[in-house]
XYZ file of C-alpha atoms in Angstrom:
637
model
C 98.516 66.858 45.582
C 102.111 65.928 44.779
C 103.252 67.116 41.343
C 105.501 65.079 39.078
C 108.093 67.072 37.143
C 108.561 64.073 34.810
C 112.348 64.263 34.871
C 114.040 61.399 33.018
C 115.798 58.696 34.952
C 119.503 57.910 34.722
C 122.697 59.920 35.241
C 122.292 63.685 35.189
C 124.445 64.205 32.101
C 122.403 61.660 30.142
C 118.888 62.761 31.076
C 118.243 65.059 28.105
C 119.631 62.569 25.580
C 117.563 59.837 27.209
C 114.397 61.960 27.046
C 114.947 62.842 23.388
C 115.161 59.150 22.570
C 111.906 58.509 24.429
C 109.938 61.300 22.740
C 107.677 60.564 19.815
C 108.367 62.277 16.486
C 106.150 63.808 13.815
C 107.227 63.045 10.261
C 107.810 66.001 7.895
C 104.654 65.443 5.854
C 102.497 65.351 8.984
C 104.054 68.483 10.489
C 102.231 70.523 7.853
C 98.913 69.356 9.282
C 99.489 70.897 12.720
C 98.968 74.484 13.818
C 100.821 75.848 16.844
C 99.932 79.164 18.464
C 102.877 81.121 19.907
C 101.990 84.022 22.196
C 104.808 86.523 22.631
C 107.695 87.166 20.263
C 110.603 88.066 22.520
C 113.592 85.749 22.592
C 111.631 82.671 23.703
C 108.678 83.265 21.376
C 110.624 84.409 18.312
C 113.108 81.534 18.556
C 110.319 78.999 19.100
C 108.180 80.298 16.230
C 111.166 80.454 13.865
C 112.397 76.970 14.741
C 108.983 75.313 14.644
C 108.237 77.063 11.355
C 111.540 75.840 9.917
C 110.498 72.315 10.870
C 107.330 72.676 8.789
C 104.608 73.327 11.375
C 102.020 76.032 10.719
C 102.667 78.775 13.247
C 100.504 81.704 14.277
C 102.554 84.162 16.360
C 101.034 87.001 18.388
C 102.538 90.075 20.031
C 101.019 93.248 21.427
C 103.900 95.344 20.060
C 103.908 96.650 16.498
C 106.908 94.411 15.761
C 108.675 91.478 17.423
C 111.758 93.698 17.439
C 110.151 95.600 20.316
C 109.933 92.580 22.624
C 111.277 93.428 26.065
C 114.198 91.056 25.497
C 115.934 94.001 23.819
C 116.354 95.618 27.230
C 118.798 92.943 28.448
C 122.201 94.555 28.428
C 125.088 92.624 29.898
C 125.331 89.229 28.255
C 124.410 85.571 27.899
C 126.055 82.656 29.701
C 127.553 79.584 28.057
C 129.991 76.978 29.352
C 132.464 77.077 26.468
C 135.428 77.834 28.762
C 137.153 80.011 26.167
C 139.169 81.885 28.839
C 140.420 78.497 30.123
C 139.614 79.537 33.685
C 138.003 76.320 34.887
C 134.460 76.553 33.565
C 132.438 73.501 32.538
C 128.864 72.435 31.962
C 128.744 71.094 35.507
C 130.117 74.338 36.965
C 127.496 76.397 35.127
C 124.874 73.952 36.368
C 126.149 74.219 39.944
C 126.433 78.014 39.904
C 122.834 78.210 38.655
C 121.540 75.795 41.298
C 123.470 77.600 44.032
C 122.400 81.063 42.916
C 118.791 79.840 42.998
C 119.390 78.779 46.617
C 118.691 75.116 45.837
C 115.083 75.765 44.901
C 115.057 74.569 41.284
C 114.771 71.236 39.532
C 118.171 69.621 38.915
C 117.348 68.044 35.564
C 116.064 71.281 34.003
C 119.051 73.304 35.155
C 121.585 70.787 33.874
C 119.863 70.697 30.479
C 120.053 74.489 30.356
C 123.808 74.336 30.941
C 124.153 71.568 28.336
C 122.516 73.472 25.499
C 124.146 76.799 26.374
C 127.066 76.170 24.005
C 124.711 75.433 21.107
C 123.053 78.808 21.627
C 126.298 80.691 21.047
C 126.996 78.715 17.871
C 123.449 79.365 16.629
C 123.665 83.093 17.284
C 127.121 83.486 15.740
C 125.800 81.737 12.623
C 122.963 84.284 12.542
C 125.482 87.119 12.599
C 124.985 88.305 16.175
C 127.930 90.711 16.716
C 129.371 89.375 19.938
C 132.414 91.188 21.296
C 135.749 89.708 20.241
C 139.260 89.917 21.664
C 142.359 91.224 19.899
C 142.822 87.910 18.065
C 139.248 87.811 16.795
C 137.966 85.152 19.200
C 134.686 85.607 21.072
C 135.301 87.536 24.281
C 133.904 86.815 27.732
C 133.333 88.763 30.911
C 132.313 87.934 34.470
C 128.913 88.284 36.062
C 127.592 88.067 39.606
C 127.530 84.675 41.293
C 130.392 83.159 39.290
C 134.175 83.063 39.614
C 134.733 82.336 35.911
C 134.236 84.487 32.809
C 131.485 82.782 30.809
C 129.318 85.678 29.689
C 129.243 86.476 25.964
C 128.187 90.023 25.175
C 127.655 92.724 22.564
C 128.687 95.832 24.502
C 125.593 96.752 26.540
C 123.125 95.692 23.838
C 123.236 91.921 24.072
C 119.493 91.386 24.321
C 118.805 93.626 21.357
C 121.377 91.896 19.174
C 120.153 88.417 20.121
C 116.556 89.425 19.428
C 117.538 90.782 16.021
C 119.084 87.379 15.302
C 115.904 85.581 16.327
C 113.811 88.140 14.462
C 115.763 87.519 11.264
C 115.071 83.789 11.589
C 111.409 84.543 12.294
C 111.164 86.903 9.320
C 112.533 84.217 7.055
C 109.738 81.883 8.110
C 107.128 84.605 7.703
C 108.351 85.058 4.140
C 108.325 81.280 3.615
C 104.697 81.141 4.766
C 105.153 78.806 7.732
C 104.622 81.634 10.260
C 101.759 84.117 10.220
C 102.407 87.111 12.452
C 99.667 89.015 14.289
C 101.180 92.211 15.761
C 99.207 94.610 17.973
C 97.213 91.648 19.287
C 96.861 90.950 23.007
C 95.884 87.533 24.332
C 93.023 87.895 26.808
C 92.030 84.265 27.353
C 93.080 80.724 26.627
C 90.501 78.249 25.354
C 90.425 74.826 26.991
C 88.507 72.014 25.269
C 88.275 68.620 26.956
C 91.021 69.731 29.377
C 93.439 70.549 26.540
C 94.656 73.934 25.304
C 93.164 74.480 21.853
C 93.212 78.188 21.205
C 93.256 81.761 22.412
C 91.091 84.873 22.425
C 92.828 88.118 21.460
C 91.914 91.757 21.191
C 93.103 93.633 18.119
C 94.629 96.677 19.813
C 94.019 98.906 16.777
C 90.385 98.109 16.011
C 89.298 96.731 19.388
C 87.861 93.642 17.708
C 87.835 90.458 19.796
C 88.943 87.466 17.752
C 89.368 83.716 18.203
C 92.212 81.493 17.013
C 92.296 77.717 17.234
C 95.375 75.502 17.213
C 96.613 72.067 18.154
C 98.879 73.429 20.899
C 99.653 76.773 22.528
C 103.055 78.138 23.590
C 103.017 81.016 26.070
C 106.208 83.101 25.840
C 104.917 86.252 27.499
C 107.671 87.229 29.935
C 107.511 88.146 33.600
C 105.365 90.127 36.005
C 107.745 92.598 37.700
C 105.399 95.461 36.808
C 103.162 94.339 39.659
C 105.483 96.690 41.617
C 104.526 99.557 39.240
C 108.100 100.827 39.149
C 110.424 98.222 37.663
C 113.038 97.860 34.956
C 110.443 96.223 32.689
C 108.851 97.918 29.704
C 105.629 99.616 30.731
C 103.600 97.185 28.636
C 105.002 94.080 30.341
C 102.238 92.371 32.286
C 100.957 89.143 33.830
C 97.679 88.898 31.916
C 98.368 85.980 29.570
C 99.853 83.795 32.311
C 97.307 84.838 34.910
C 94.329 84.152 32.663
C 95.797 80.724 31.926
C 96.028 80.272 35.713
C 92.342 81.140 36.025
C 91.617 78.450 33.425
C 93.403 75.787 35.484
C 97.141 76.166 34.864
C 99.126 76.061 38.098
C 101.155 79.145 39.036
C 104.450 78.165 40.666
C 106.491 80.143 43.191
C 104.890 83.547 42.473
C 106.762 85.098 45.411
C 110.156 84.523 43.758
C 111.041 87.927 42.325
C 114.479 89.318 41.596
C 115.515 92.776 42.693
C 118.399 93.962 40.495
C 121.150 95.803 42.405
C 122.313 98.197 39.679
C 119.446 100.449 38.639
C 119.231 104.227 38.485
C 117.563 105.322 41.763
C 113.996 106.594 41.942
C 113.911 110.361 41.458
C 110.301 111.089 42.389
C 106.627 110.139 42.198
C 106.446 111.328 38.589
C 108.330 108.272 37.288
C 106.569 105.542 35.337
C 109.497 103.094 35.140
C 113.089 102.566 36.233
C 116.239 102.075 34.189
C 118.586 99.134 34.511
C 122.333 99.625 34.440
C 123.930 96.354 33.384
C 125.355 94.014 35.995
C 128.424 93.818 33.758
C 129.403 97.232 35.139
C 130.277 95.481 38.391
C 133.255 93.910 36.611
C 135.052 97.249 36.688
C 132.977 99.353 39.078
C 133.403 99.256 42.857
C 130.330 99.649 45.071
C 130.638 101.827 48.174
C 128.960 104.213 50.601
C 130.399 106.608 53.186
C 131.444 105.061 56.500
C 129.660 107.798 58.452
C 125.901 108.118 58.701
C 124.431 111.198 57.098
C 127.629 112.041 55.217
C 126.514 114.407 52.446
C 129.959 115.522 51.277
C 130.801 115.474 47.602
C 132.513 112.309 46.397
C 135.861 114.028 45.918
C 135.803 115.182 49.539
C 135.398 111.683 51.012
C 138.875 110.160 51.472
C 139.533 106.478 50.758
C 139.723 105.553 54.443
C 136.231 106.939 55.017
C 134.590 104.786 52.331
C 132.951 101.414 52.938
C 133.349 99.039 49.994
C 130.774 96.872 51.689
C 130.503 94.037 49.143
C 134.274 93.577 49.138
C 134.228 93.663 52.933
C 131.360 91.224 53.424
C 131.992 88.841 50.519
C 135.748 88.837 49.826
C 135.641 85.777 47.527
C 133.163 87.399 45.123
C 133.377 91.080 46.090
C 131.457 93.342 43.732
C 130.307 90.269 41.775
C 128.222 88.867 44.604
C 124.839 87.542 43.351
C 121.994 89.933 42.707
C 119.811 89.123 45.698
C 122.701 89.423 48.160
C 124.013 92.611 46.552
C 120.535 94.164 46.604
C 119.894 93.371 50.256
C 123.343 94.673 51.167
C 122.552 97.985 49.461
C 119.255 98.249 51.327
C 121.015 97.428 54.586
C 123.567 100.274 54.348
C 120.854 102.705 53.256
C 118.663 101.646 56.181
C 121.631 102.452 58.416
C 121.552 106.036 57.140
C 124.593 105.754 54.881
C 122.807 105.967 51.549
C 123.700 108.712 49.076
C 121.661 111.179 47.072
C 118.777 113.398 48.136
C 116.586 110.419 49.063
C 119.300 108.466 50.862
C 118.287 105.510 48.693
C 121.384 105.008 46.606
C 124.970 103.759 46.627
C 127.983 104.597 44.487
C 129.275 102.483 41.599
C 132.759 103.905 41.102
C 135.001 103.407 38.047
C 137.906 105.618 39.141
C 140.230 102.699 39.944
C 139.498 100.911 36.652
C 139.942 104.084 34.597
C 143.275 104.695 36.303
C 144.375 101.089 35.781
C 143.020 100.428 32.270
C 142.482 103.859 30.806
C 139.245 105.631 29.915
C 139.331 104.346 26.343
C 139.122 100.725 27.527
C 136.173 101.451 29.822
C 134.507 103.402 27.015
C 134.982 100.462 24.637
C 133.424 98.035 27.119
C 130.527 100.094 28.426
C 130.299 103.247 26.327
C 126.610 103.032 25.457
C 125.720 102.373 29.113
C 127.635 105.433 30.272
C 125.928 107.465 27.561
C 122.484 106.235 28.630
C 123.262 107.049 32.259
C 124.345 110.587 31.362
C 121.235 111.193 29.256
C 119.001 110.222 32.170
C 120.882 111.767 35.098
C 122.981 114.510 33.504
C 126.064 113.060 35.225
C 129.299 111.915 33.569
C 130.220 108.550 35.098
C 133.760 108.815 33.746
C 134.262 111.783 36.069
C 132.145 110.806 39.079
C 130.619 107.538 40.340
C 127.260 106.306 39.122
C 124.434 106.348 41.654
C 122.551 103.058 41.778
C 119.893 101.332 43.904
C 118.024 98.003 43.657
C 114.773 97.745 41.697
C 112.355 94.972 40.610
C 113.715 93.343 37.491
C 113.051 89.649 36.776
C 110.573 87.098 38.073
C 111.632 83.532 38.735
C 108.062 82.455 39.466
C 105.757 81.563 36.588
C 103.385 78.933 35.318
C 104.360 75.444 36.472
C 105.799 73.201 33.760
C 107.244 69.717 33.735
C 110.579 68.736 32.181
C 108.967 68.940 28.734
C 107.939 72.577 29.362
C 104.290 71.493 29.394
C 101.970 72.884 32.053
C 99.508 70.729 33.930
C 97.075 71.506 31.073
C 97.943 69.220 28.134
C 98.858 71.195 25.038
C 99.797 74.343 26.961
C 103.564 74.863 26.859
C 105.262 77.738 28.642
C 108.695 79.074 27.659
C 111.203 81.600 28.963
C 110.470 83.910 31.883
C 106.784 82.992 31.784
C 107.568 79.589 33.326
C 109.148 78.866 36.695
C 111.527 76.122 35.742
C 115.216 76.970 35.829
C 116.185 79.717 38.250
C 114.907 78.733 41.683
C 114.670 81.598 44.142
C 117.220 83.865 42.409
C 118.381 84.050 38.804
C 122.082 83.874 38.039
C 123.063 86.979 36.081
C 123.161 86.575 32.256
C 120.943 83.484 32.310
C 117.621 85.027 31.208
C 118.675 85.248 27.575
C 120.148 81.776 27.837
C 116.906 80.249 29.087
C 114.679 82.003 26.553
C 116.777 80.824 23.608
C 117.351 77.351 25.032
C 113.605 76.842 25.395
C 112.812 78.193 21.933
C 115.651 76.882 19.772
C 116.590 73.584 21.385
C 113.921 72.211 23.753
C 110.379 72.940 22.569
C 110.929 71.496 19.045
C 111.503 68.082 20.633
C 108.985 68.152 23.449
C 105.997 69.635 21.609
C 106.383 66.986 18.901
C 105.783 64.287 21.513
C 102.454 65.901 22.428
C 101.393 66.512 18.824
C 102.238 62.948 17.781
C 99.513 61.819 20.191
C 97.017 64.436 18.957
C 94.718 64.464 15.954
C 95.420 67.649 13.969
C 92.711 70.222 13.390
C 89.997 68.463 15.368
C 88.930 71.688 17.135
C 87.911 74.885 15.346
C 86.777 78.320 16.521
C 83.195 77.152 15.990
C 83.443 75.121 19.197
C 81.206 76.449 21.966
C 84.163 77.071 24.302
C 85.422 79.787 21.983
C 82.020 81.444 22.115
C 81.969 81.310 25.913
C 85.434 82.867 26.114
C 84.555 85.653 23.692
C 81.432 86.475 25.685
C 83.410 86.585 28.918
C 86.004 88.970 27.479
C 83.338 91.205 25.940
C 81.537 91.332 29.286
C 84.754 92.278 31.098
C 85.402 95.059 28.586
C 81.900 96.454 29.007
C 82.228 96.328 32.784
C 85.503 98.270 32.804
C 84.113 100.949 30.501
C 80.846 101.313 32.427
C 82.262 102.102 35.898
C 83.148 105.737 35.093
C 84.710 106.430 38.476
C 87.022 109.189 39.663
C 90.457 107.512 39.768
C 92.696 106.651 36.835
C 94.016 103.179 36.085
C 97.569 104.464 36.562
C 96.744 105.707 40.059
C 95.438 102.285 41.087
C 98.554 100.663 39.634
C 100.755 103.120 41.544
C 98.993 102.395 44.834
C 99.256 98.639 44.294
C 102.954 99.040 43.513
C 103.569 100.848 46.803
C 101.845 98.068 48.736
C 103.852 95.416 46.915
C 107.189 97.196 47.327
C 106.619 98.034 50.998
C 105.392 94.603 52.076
C 106.309 92.071 49.356
C 109.533 93.649 48.096
C 113.166 93.140 49.098
C 112.296 92.307 52.696
C 109.174 90.522 53.902
C 107.677 89.666 57.275
C 104.597 87.879 58.533
C 103.143 91.166 59.778
C 103.862 92.977 56.532
C 102.488 90.203 54.337
C 99.285 90.060 56.356
C 99.017 93.827 55.950
C 99.373 93.400 52.187
C 96.671 90.723 52.217
C 94.341 93.250 53.868
C 95.209 96.223 51.679
C 95.190 94.536 48.248
C 91.571 93.228 48.374
C 90.429 96.639 49.622
C 92.202 98.383 46.747
C 90.789 95.840 44.290
C 87.262 96.455 45.557
C 87.766 100.191 45.114
C 89.071 99.613 41.579
C 85.870 97.880 40.506
C 83.777 100.735 41.956
C 85.827 103.810 41.166
C 88.161 103.287 38.199
C 87.741 105.567 35.224
C 88.472 104.068 31.793
C 88.004 106.595 29.031
C 87.258 105.842 25.378
C 85.403 102.958 23.768
C 85.989 99.261 23.328
C 85.858 99.138 19.524
C 88.842 101.403 18.899
C 92.447 101.980 19.819
C 92.223 102.439 23.592
C 95.373 102.203 25.660
C 93.524 103.038 28.879
C 91.384 99.942 28.349
C 94.519 97.863 27.718
C 96.052 99.105 30.974
C 92.827 98.553 32.902
C 92.677 94.861 32.033
C 96.319 94.381 32.983
C 95.999 96.253 36.279
C 92.851 94.282 37.123
C 94.928 91.118 36.816
C 97.795 92.603 38.847
C 95.314 93.430 41.619
C 94.440 89.739 41.874
C 97.910 88.411 41.213
C 99.528 90.608 43.884
C 97.420 88.845 46.478
C 98.634 85.455 45.201
C 102.246 86.648 45.490
C 101.737 87.788 49.069
C 99.978 84.540 49.988
C 102.817 82.473 48.537
C 105.415 84.551 50.416
C 103.464 84.155 53.652
C 103.263 80.381 53.284
C 107.029 80.015 52.715
C 108.427 80.255 56.234
C 112.071 80.502 55.232
C 114.438 82.867 53.483
C 115.842 81.733 50.157
C 117.322 83.721 47.309
C 115.227 86.792 46.545
C 112.561 85.704 49.050
C 113.878 87.217 52.282
C 111.696 86.765 55.352
C 112.933 88.899 58.231
C 112.045 86.171 60.738
C 114.380 83.690 59.042
C 117.904 85.059 58.942
C 121.236 84.234 60.533
C 122.936 86.369 63.171
C 124.904 88.161 60.450
C 121.773 88.871 58.407
C 122.055 86.131 55.771
C 119.074 84.186 54.389
C 118.250 80.991 56.301
C 116.637 78.154 54.343
C 114.498 75.394 55.802
C 115.287 72.398 53.608
C 113.313 69.982 55.745
C 109.998 71.755 55.255
C 110.353 73.889 52.123
C 112.478 71.998 49.625
C 109.612 72.052 47.157
C 107.970 74.023 44.387
C 104.718 75.656 45.516
C 102.221 75.480 42.642
C 98.899 77.244 43.151
C 95.575 76.194 41.650
C 92.814 78.748 41.097
C 89.620 77.853 42.952
C 87.356 80.741 42.028
C 87.117 84.440 42.831
C 85.676 83.924 46.301
C 87.850 80.996 47.368
C 91.454 80.704 48.483
C 93.714 79.010 45.924
C 94.954 75.510 46.646
C 98.675 74.831 46.916
C 100.216 71.731 45.351
C 103.822 70.730 45.908
C 106.524 69.302 43.723
C 109.273 67.890 45.969
C 112.772 68.911 44.928
C 115.252 66.063 45.075
C 118.978 66.704 44.928
C 120.918 63.654 43.817
C 123.917 65.412 42.276
C 124.554 68.438 44.486
C 124.824 68.614 48.232
C 122.455 71.025 49.949
C 124.692 73.544 51.644
C 124.582 76.966 53.245
C 124.763 79.374 50.340
C 127.912 81.359 51.014
C 129.811 83.805 48.816
C 132.246 84.885 51.509
């Protein structure tokens, strides 16, 4: 089946304006008749709920945290892109659009990416008006810095806390609507199923994480804003609670899952220190503005940093990619780090690390300047490692970070299920096979503040408000299914913990579906994952009861979904016989080790349809057409 992304016709720069003129509107009096369910209250969810509430809709917002302020968006450090061209260095909306398309290795939809670049400037204005404390230069103007994959400085930032500050801005807008009564917030509530009535999304089933009670909520439309699935690797930069459950259960109800194999490995993370770890820590990509990445020239060189002279150091990113140097894109920088470590030139006890060195910048700019730019990041690094990065280089290594794959949506952010809209990292739409640095925050806020208010109105204008309630039989069926799953998990009483199963799945995923993939490795993963899943359902031990606070039960449901979803990821990676962006197949690379695309056969979105537990999923394709950019070899040299 060929999917239609429903992009507007006409010139690229006019598509969004054209679509907004085509969309139906809901008048202010009628908005009060509609209820919209928003699942997730990170940047995408909080901005969507606040904006839709301001418009007059009745919003019910759900998060599994105790407060929207704890959404994982707070963990974003380095900045948010916008094409304002304040430094006057040649930036433009088109250049941001092109950098995003190129960074995604020409595997994203042109119209969506251009719209993202268009609304980027509005986001900065919105956030400044909310009081977000962006960094400013000596004259008081908003400051910018560079990020990987770009040769201009377009990234707005608040030291190393940009995500946190942006989320506080969205949270303040959300809190205002909660006070006004247009938004009702349900914290400590986890969505466990979506309810489909007559092929339309009409509600959700949630578990109250404090009492264990399973509850139903009906609405006229549902917005999923539930983030990414990098925790399928067990160790990642994501919060430990981040999961795939909401999106995956929507997939099992008929929503297509697009490009699940597209995962981003971030190059600047604190290396793994041992099997005891439960997560990894991101060090902002912004550090690569002033830090130089290097390893020793000699294999097995274990000398202290001060004993390795300059002529015996390999600044490999500067050597391989002179045009971009240390600001090469994330996927390329990550693979380059793996490459030198595989050669035996990695640093640290494990040999899985490279240096990020600030000595030159401190000498050139002074320690005070570096401290002003990155002080909280250096402090965080020292707290975790016990090392002072002002005196010696940071040790970094790539780790799972962001996921470009997600539920398939059209240009209106609507999935193939009418009434189910998907925003932010939970959808697949804007980043292709590799996300441009500092664009996650941009996409989440663009979707929530400036896109969904228009597009969801078009759907609601064609929908009778309140025609489905929780008394409908589909809600009863969903509640019964969730209750049965809970009872099953609690009744197994095996010998192995949920965390152990998650750890073992993560090792399979990292070894065979991680930074480097091969046909042999992916087939191995497709053998090992079903075997591990079968063992899970026979031997997992979930302590506690269902009708109480039970974090082991929460984890068990999420890991059960990861054990199915990991197989879908591996299948998608196996079907894509090319290398593109973060999807690197060892069989498809150039003589110098660069990714080799196959535009003739794989210039499409792969969207998977669930066909039942015992059947292989069916792949649908959305052809990607490039009318405004020329497909080219992606080079940063």
